[in-house]
Amino acid sequence: MSALPEFENHSEQEIKYTTCYMCACRCGIKVTVQNNKVRYIQGNRHHPINKGVLCAKGNAGIMKQQSPARLQQPMRRKPGTERGAGEFEPISWDEAIDTLSERLQKIRETDPRKLAFFTGRDQMQALTGLWATQFGTYNWAAHGGFCSVNMATGGLYTTGFAFWEFGDPDWDRTKYHMLWGVAEDHASNPIKIGLEKLKRSGGKFVAINPVRTGYQAIADEWVGIKPGTDGLFALSMLHVLLKNDQFDWDFLVRYTNATQLVVQTPGQKGDGLILRDDDGNPLVWELEQEAFVDGSQVDIKPALFGEYTAPDGRPVKTVMTLLAERYLSDEYSPENTEEVTGVPAKQTERLALEMAHVAFKETIELDIEWTDSWGRKHDKVFGRPVSMHAMRGISAHSNGFQTCRAIHLLQIMLGSVDCPGGHLAKPPYPKHVPPGIKPAKECAPNTPLKSPPLGFPTAPEDLVIDDDGNPLRIDKAFSWDAPISNHGLMHMVVTNAVNGDPYPIDTLIFFMANMSWNSSMNTAEVMDMLRAKDENGEYKIPFLVVSDAFHSETVNFADLVLPDTTYLERYDTISMLDRPISEPAAAADSIRHPILEVDRNVRPWQEVMVELAGRLKFPAFTKDDGSRKFADYKDFIVNYEKEPGIGFLSGYRGKDGKTHLRGEPNPKQWEAYIENQGFFVHHLAPNQQFYRFANKDYLELAKHAGWVGKTDPITIELYSETQQRFKLAGQGLYDGPQPTKQEHKDRLTQFFDPLPIWHKPLEQTRIDEDEYPFYAVNQRPMFMYHSWDSQNAWLRQICAQNYLYMNRGKAQSMGIEDMSWVWLESHNGKIRVQVKLIEGCEPNTVWTWNAIGKQKGAWGLKPEANESNKGFLMNHLISELLPKKGDPVDNITNSDPVTGQAAWYDLKVRITPADPDEASTWPDFDTIKPAPGMSEAPDQLRYAAHKPVHLNRSIRDVLTRGSLDEDK
Amino acid sequence: MRLGLVIDMDTCVGCHACAVACKQWNTSGTTGALTDYRPYGEDPSGVWFNRIRHYEVGDYPNNKTVNIPMSCMHCQHADCVNVCPTGASYKRPEDGIVLVDQDKCMGCNYCAWACPYGARELDREDGVMKKCTLCVDRIYDEQLPPEERQPACVITCPAHARFFGDFDDADSEVSRLVRERGGVKQMPELGYKPVNTYLPPRITRPIPTDDVRANKLVSSVKDWVNKMVAR
Amino acid sequence: MHPAFSVILFTVISGAGYGLFILLAAFHLAGIGPAMSHGELLAHGFASLGMITLGLILSTGHLANKKNAWRSFMRFKTSWLSREAVFAVLFYPFAGIYGLGVLLQGSAIGPLPAVAGSIAAVLAVVTLFSTGMIYGCLKTIRQWNTALTPANYIMLGIATGSALFAAIAAAFGNATTMHAGVAMVALVAAAVLKGIYYFWISRVNGPTINTATTFNRATVRLLDTGHTAGTFLTDEFGYDPRKDTIDNIKMGVFLLGFIAPVLVFASILSGAPAGIAWLAAVSSLVGIGMERWLFFAEAKHVVRLYHGAQTCTDSLAEPSRVGPEVAADTRRGDAPRGELGDTPGGSGS
Ligand SMILES: Nc1nc2c(c(=O)[nH]1)N[C@H]1C(S)=C(S)[C@@H](COP(=O)(O)OP(=O)(O)OC[C@H]3O[C@@H](n4cnc5c(=O)[nH]c(N)nc54)[C@H](O)[C@@H]3O)O[C@H]1N2
Ligand SMILES: Nc1nc2c(c(=O)[nH]1)N[C@H]1C(S)=C(S)[C@@H](COP(=O)(O)OP(=O)(O)OC[C@H]3O[C@@H](n4cnc5c(=O)[nH]c(N)nc54)[C@H](O)[C@@H]3O)O[C@H]1N2
Ligand code: SF4
Ligand code: SF4
Ligand code: SF4
Ligand code: SF4
Ligand code: SF4
Ligand SMILES: [Mo]
């Protein structure tokens, strides 16, 4: 017998529970700490998100804490040195906050919109948004505008929830899953857990993606679609469903606006709007009464199909009629979409019918009693077990909003919305379509905004434009350029501010966003813009403040750097007011709390914000006597109430900590969360888990908890009247604000449509596609989070150099060799990259991992690091403006014309071999200098939390025993 | 007992979580710090016990991508143990785990030569051979909660593509999976009799579509007759 | 396999040393050839023991943790490396007794040293065999996994040893046609054996990327190794010399290792001065050094199948990348660089 090994000494260890922040998935972690060092980070098996598992990034948390790129102290650009030269001098926190608050005070007293505050991959937009609202500037948004607003908007204007953050497939019950354009997504661990469940239970997994890696690797069927054509593919499947009479008639009648009547008066005002009675209720045609009746009533039998003449004489058609007329057309037949999408007609048809089979022939029945919004009791819940999930492969195209709507339409036709086996909402979703908040339109000195900076326009009246129709926001969100830009257009801020278009600003704050590098389009020029000066020698962006925890490329451009803590060192909330960690059957939120002592002169950004809010005397942060309301962030979280009983954290409220969702502040709320492993879960009763758009018990709970404003049922909008209102404005047929410029009129008429359309991605309509024949897209690597993880000694061993992957057969036909260097050129510029040939890539597509390339010297890496010599960034090729054609459209954002979502993946390129001696990345930027106080990166690393334990094989064993096989 | 892993190639998405979890656990485990070379410089590298490799099977468009995580197979016929001159490498008789006693190794690399699966890596700083321990310091540590007495890589795998158990016990999950899913071994022809077993990608059931095909395709909206469906 | 310089030197030098010893024992104890002077005997003895010892010392050069080298005797039971070490060490007392005998008694040694010398000679063969078996027993390296490997090690040791033997004898003016003849026969035999080996390895087969990955019915290609740079494995096993390098070196092996020495001995036999045997000895050592390099360079470990090689004789599909190099001061061993909500904030996603 060989003895057991020694075991480590647990007596010197402490176990703490908190929330991972190696990415925005926000898994629960159980951290073993030894002498203020992390011994081991594992998944918390009780946590609703990850149920004990942990991804590669989460497992590498130790190395984030070791990163030489961690900022050490507040600093300012050395007076007299140029911005971007990387000359910094350390300053004290007092000085840093004094400088900033004085400057902000002046702005707030004069013209608050001269402060633009934009945040990147943060998870506390409820706080940053509140801060901006209180400051009184509408120039605030988070990164959603360049990330995935198409998915949010597509969902919120259709079903009241959406993919990712607001919904999940019912992984436990689904029998058929279609994944559209997803490499990793935020639900990083949940998708993996889910796919495994699906496969283990024998379900089918279909992946639609031009590239076959990661999730697509394990797909039962891979559809290698051409980028940007998914909308047409979805609508083609819709065509097949209609042709074969396969749709959920009952579902459409009960829960959607399919039976509502649409006015058909082309060329006249009011065309395409829903026929309504005097109270504004939508009218339907009642089949028994043979009359127009209020369609919001129950127990009526409305016609799904039909053309009628309204009492006022106008012709009307049901929504479903319009829908069927459009998509039955040959234009959408699989044979006709094949060439554009690259998906064989037979496959399109079969996939549509497979889904119909699973939805309608393999229906799930659960014996759950529930009550609908009208008080009727049902003894069963029916499920159509087809689910879908879609993300940036859809959203990062300029037709992404319409495509997302097309995918939702498929779900709705199959009746697989918030039902067992289908796509489920996650509290606080679903919301009414769309949610009721409108974006703020006015800024006034020393005054908070009347509504939040971001909201949900439903008509041109809601736009944030002046009387002449010009944009009011620095990012031109909610303007004619992108009317329904719910998340703002962070990718336009630098360009617009530098051009003074619509106006110059004074101070720009970036929190957690690497805007001079991987998060911005047209990187090289953005770097020039950050350095640009006016004729007086003043910087066009006069003051740039960056809050970051690490030495990023953007930090190098800052005038003032406010160094943040890491996720293991601070308090955070993942709030129900923001994007909580809920699961379909449970509302949940969570916290972080310091589990390591801070060893640098850094402060949590939220402390800085609460401090500034106090100093600037924001009303919500100030008592009546003018003194500060909140001592610090912890105090703020406990005591701030958005409305009575509703705060940032929904669990353990009330004086005794026993009330949940709504209740008085609990002074011991943090302690309660910490004791409960850092999170709070409220499980929904079975009768509250499905059909929540019309589920009385759920909606009452949702109202109580402040998730929805009213308990009225949520009508799913197959047909979007909002879209039609903007279209009418474009046609000059709207009573209200209308665009004056032709390009805006064209965009509104072309790209807005109450029923989803497919159009070519915009970039492709403004370049010669023969000249740039390849689609170029990115994927998220599962083991790296944007720019953060190249500083991670373990993760960068997995990949520190990205390649341009292309189809082997295609490359060979062009004489391009594996591992050779090539030039990649777009209408916006060129880069030199190394090629790797693979099978799993649609032949007209090339792709690479996102955000691996780094500027030399950034991120604590040595100048010779692979990332900055062989790795590359696709961003240099992508323009933030549409390709130039010498027309007024030249200055319009390269984004979805509906939502303003950055169109990263519309990019088209050409490939030519590079000279044999050109074996490195180009362009090559200056080397960034290390920041003061940063320690040099070591040449070797040997991390251990303690001395190794011994195995102690005995000498006797050594001498007497061979390997087991021989002993037998 | 014959302890080892089952890895499901049908669900492994190639995320590298198991590889990093292994690195994280073991860098403070029985084999000491797992050295990283040039961690922030050119060509970063280091000692890992578990590596994920990615392959493509078949030609476009009939290609399939497979991810293959590999760590020590704890072979039944462990030549790595037989060739080791010092006795640092050994196979535990009671459970078959193959280990390297760091205190005895002289760093001759011979065992790595004898291992077909690339499971052994020399730590150049310590000068000794290191490899997967099947987390012997977790699975037997009674101070850990019972559900955590599993290898770090198994606990962490988000796609639940990894299973740990006793292959000698016909009723264990690993034995059952190997039986039901037709588990396969890598390079069986070399005769190492690896314990770790891989589950091949499964064949999905065909989904019938005949029952949802219309006899006569709808050609116009007029083909539908309204049904009396109450709201 | 990455050819480790220390291992090449060790096997070539100590191999020749053992060969020389075997020749010495054969000539002296079995009485083949002319009688040797005390001086000559000592020269042969010192040369062989010196080379063996030098080789053994060099062999520890590739150990990353030399302080545990003593433990290598522990696993005689299963390990050829352990056996080699044991035999190599066991050789010394016997060789020592024999040597002492020669030192004290000259050519006419007593029975004890004679028996010891014979045993030492047998141990020399056994050690050479064990060295060969270190490689020959590895199923993971198809090019080595053959009885030809130990046979080669023995034969090459004897061949280089015999050339040396002749050279030393010549230095003492004691070289005979016997010396040259034996050397020629040994060299030709070794060359033939080596030729058979080269022919044999051109046809080896074994596992493929298909059996390695378990996908046996389609083309399998490496997509990504899953690591940025080289690893210990690619360093150790990823060595892929160019084909023309191999061919050139192979020419060198035959030219310098066999043909030139044989010609030298042939010319000695046909009257050239025996002193040129030194040329043969040096040439064969250089040639066998090249042979040893090739022995490693041409050996392809099956783990390469996981790094993209299609078969166990192919080069890697991917151009190899640089492996882990450690800052010079921290480096151990000599493993070199390898080749191989409608909430106001709901605006993110
Ligand atoms: N590990 C890791 N996780 C992350 C992140 C990270 O950086 N690393 N980032 C987070 C962030 S901010 C986001 S927004 C999410 C994004 O998560 P994902 O949505 O997974 O984003 P991408 O990696 O951009 O993947 C887009 C996928 O769409 C495919 N694709 C591109 N164009 C098309 C198309 O036209 N049609 C179809 N069908 N597919 C297409 C690409 O090949 C790719 O597989 O991930 C989050 N999660
Ligand atoms: N070509 C191309 N470009 C893309 C994309 C693409 O698919 N292709 N994807 C886009 C998308 S969807 C997104 S969301 C963006 C992501 O863009 P960003 O939001 O800019 O994401 P990161 O680069 O990961 O991180 C931003 C900064 O946050 C800092 N940070 C990390 N942790 C902390 C912390 O605890 N506190 C503070 N204060 N700072 C911290 C990091 O150091 C980093 O500098 O990239 C976009 N860019
Ligand atoms: S997915 Fe990974 S990195 Fe993201 S929160 Fe979860 S464990 Fe952390
Ligand atoms: S996989 Fe390699 S190291 Fe592990 S037991 Fe088998 S031969 Fe030994
Ligand atoms: S490297 Fe260590 S474990 Fe491996 S064979 Fe040599 S002594 Fe044994
Ligand atoms: S069993 Fe433990 S040591 Fe082995 S690969 Fe898994 S985590 Fe690593
Ligand atoms: S953690 Fe699981 S899914 Fe990820 S690479 Fe490892 S085995 Fe595969
Ligand atoms: Mo994003």
PDB file of C-alpha atoms in Angstrom, chain A residues 121 125 142-144 147-148 165 186 429 431 435 437 452 454 487 577 796-800 803 808 836 838-839 940 958 960-962, chain C residues 70-71 73-75 77-78 221-229 317-319 321 326-327 330 341-349:
ATOM      1  CA  ARG A 121     -18.332  46.784 -19.530  1.00  0.00           C
ATOM      2  CA  GLN A 125     -25.540  51.237 -14.855  1.00  0.00           C
ATOM      3  CA  ALA A 142     -23.086  52.534 -21.265  1.00  0.00           C
ATOM      4  CA  HIS A 143     -21.554  50.359 -23.920  1.00  0.00           C
ATOM      5  CA  GLY A 144     -24.820  48.730 -25.026  1.00  0.00           C
ATOM      6  CA  CYS A 147     -22.558  45.887 -28.027  1.00  0.00           C
ATOM      7  CA  SER A 148     -25.946  44.280 -28.415  1.00  0.00           C
ATOM      8  CA  GLU A 165     -29.979  39.317 -20.210  1.00  0.00           C
ATOM      9  CA  HIS A 186     -22.567  36.742 -21.386  1.00  0.00           C
ATOM     10  CA  TYR A 429     -38.767  40.818 -17.479  1.00  0.00           C
ATOM     11  CA  LYS A 431     -42.069  44.322 -19.441  1.00  0.00           C
ATOM     12  CA  PRO A 435     -41.166  49.748 -21.420  1.00  0.00           C
ATOM     13  CA  ILE A 437     -39.617  55.235 -19.876  1.00  0.00           C
ATOM     14  CA  PRO A 452     -33.282  59.038 -17.265  1.00  0.00           C
ATOM     15  CA  LEU A 454     -32.014  56.554 -21.916  1.00  0.00           C
ATOM     16  CA  HIS A 487     -28.536  52.310 -25.336  1.00  0.00           C
ATOM     17  CA  LEU A 577     -32.631  47.837 -10.909  1.00  0.00           C
ATOM     18  CA  ARG A 796      -2.367  34.333 -22.435  1.00  0.00           C
ATOM     19  CA  GLN A 797      -0.579  31.011 -22.528  1.00  0.00           C
ATOM     20  CA  ILE A 798      -3.682  29.680 -24.226  1.00  0.00           C
ATOM     21  CA  CYS A 799      -3.718  32.387 -26.861  1.00  0.00           C
ATOM     22  CA  ALA A 800      -1.537  35.463 -27.157  1.00  0.00           C
ATOM     23  CA  TYR A 803      -4.730  34.539 -36.704  1.00  0.00           C
ATOM     24  CA  ARG A 808      -8.782  26.010 -46.605  1.00  0.00           C
ATOM     25  CA  LYS A 836      -4.495  29.963 -40.602  1.00  0.00           C
ATOM     26  CA  ILE A 838      -9.398  25.687 -41.452  1.00  0.00           C
ATOM     27  CA  GLU A 839     -12.335  23.663 -42.656  1.00  0.00           C
ATOM     28  CA  GLN A 940       9.173  33.869 -14.498  1.00  0.00           C
ATOM     29  CA  VAL A 958      10.163   1.958  -4.705  1.00  0.00           C
ATOM     30  CA  THR A 960       9.583  -3.756  -4.614  1.00  0.00           C
ATOM     31  CA  ARG A 961       6.804  -2.711  -6.878  1.00  0.00           C
ATOM     32  CA  GLY A 962       6.458  -2.072 -10.592  1.00  0.00           C
TER      33      GLY A 962
ATOM     34  CA  TRP C  70      21.833   8.593  -7.112  1.00  0.00           C
ATOM     35  CA  ARG C  71      18.267   7.402  -6.989  1.00  0.00           C
ATOM     36  CA  PHE C  73      19.761   2.758  -9.221  1.00  0.00           C
ATOM     37  CA  MET C  74      16.520   2.127  -7.433  1.00  0.00           C
ATOM     38  CA  ARG C  75      14.318   0.735 -10.165  1.00  0.00           C
ATOM     39  CA  LYS C  77      13.365  -4.078 -11.524  1.00  0.00           C
ATOM     40  CA  THR C  78      11.674  -2.384 -14.450  1.00  0.00           C
ATOM     41  CA  ARG C 221      -6.539  17.950 -38.971  1.00  0.00           C
ATOM     42  CA  LEU C 222      -5.214  19.949 -36.100  1.00  0.00           C
ATOM     43  CA  LEU C 223      -7.166  23.191 -35.672  1.00  0.00           C
ATOM     44  CA  ASP C 224      -5.349  24.578 -32.665  1.00  0.00           C
ATOM     45  CA  THR C 225      -2.926  23.135 -30.150  1.00  0.00           C
ATOM     46  CA  GLY C 226      -4.533  25.190 -27.421  1.00  0.00           C
ATOM     47  CA  HIS C 227      -1.382  27.002 -26.432  1.00  0.00           C
ATOM     48  CA  THR C 228       0.297  30.143 -27.653  1.00  0.00           C
ATOM     49  CA  ALA C 229       3.866  29.017 -27.754  1.00  0.00           C
ATOM     50  CA  ALA C 317       1.700  19.914 -40.179  1.00  0.00           C
ATOM     51  CA  GLU C 318       2.289  23.222 -38.525  1.00  0.00           C
ATOM     52  CA  PRO C 319       5.570  25.027 -38.653  1.00  0.00           C
ATOM     53  CA  ARG C 321       6.904  27.527 -32.823  1.00  0.00           C
ATOM     54  CA  VAL C 326      13.968  30.226 -19.363  1.00  0.00           C
ATOM     55  CA  ALA C 327      16.172  33.136 -18.476  1.00  0.00           C
ATOM     56  CA  THR C 330      17.201  30.085 -13.959  1.00  0.00           C
ATOM     57  CA  GLY C 341     -34.616  46.951 -17.324  1.00  0.00           C
ATOM     58  CA  ASP C 342     -36.427  49.831 -18.267  1.00  0.00           C
ATOM     59  CA  THR C 343     -34.404  50.856 -15.387  1.00  0.00           C
ATOM     60  CA  PRO C 344     -32.519  53.980 -16.222  1.00  0.00           C
ATOM     61  CA  GLY C 345     -29.451  51.887 -16.317  1.00  0.00           C
ATOM     62  CA  GLY C 346     -30.635  49.042 -18.491  1.00  0.00           C
ATOM     63  CA  SER C 347     -28.408  50.006 -21.314  1.00  0.00           C
ATOM     64  CA  GLY C 348     -25.826  47.353 -21.484  1.00  0.00           C
ATOM     65  CA  SER C 349     -25.471  43.875 -22.614  1.00  0.00           C
TER      66      SER C 349
END
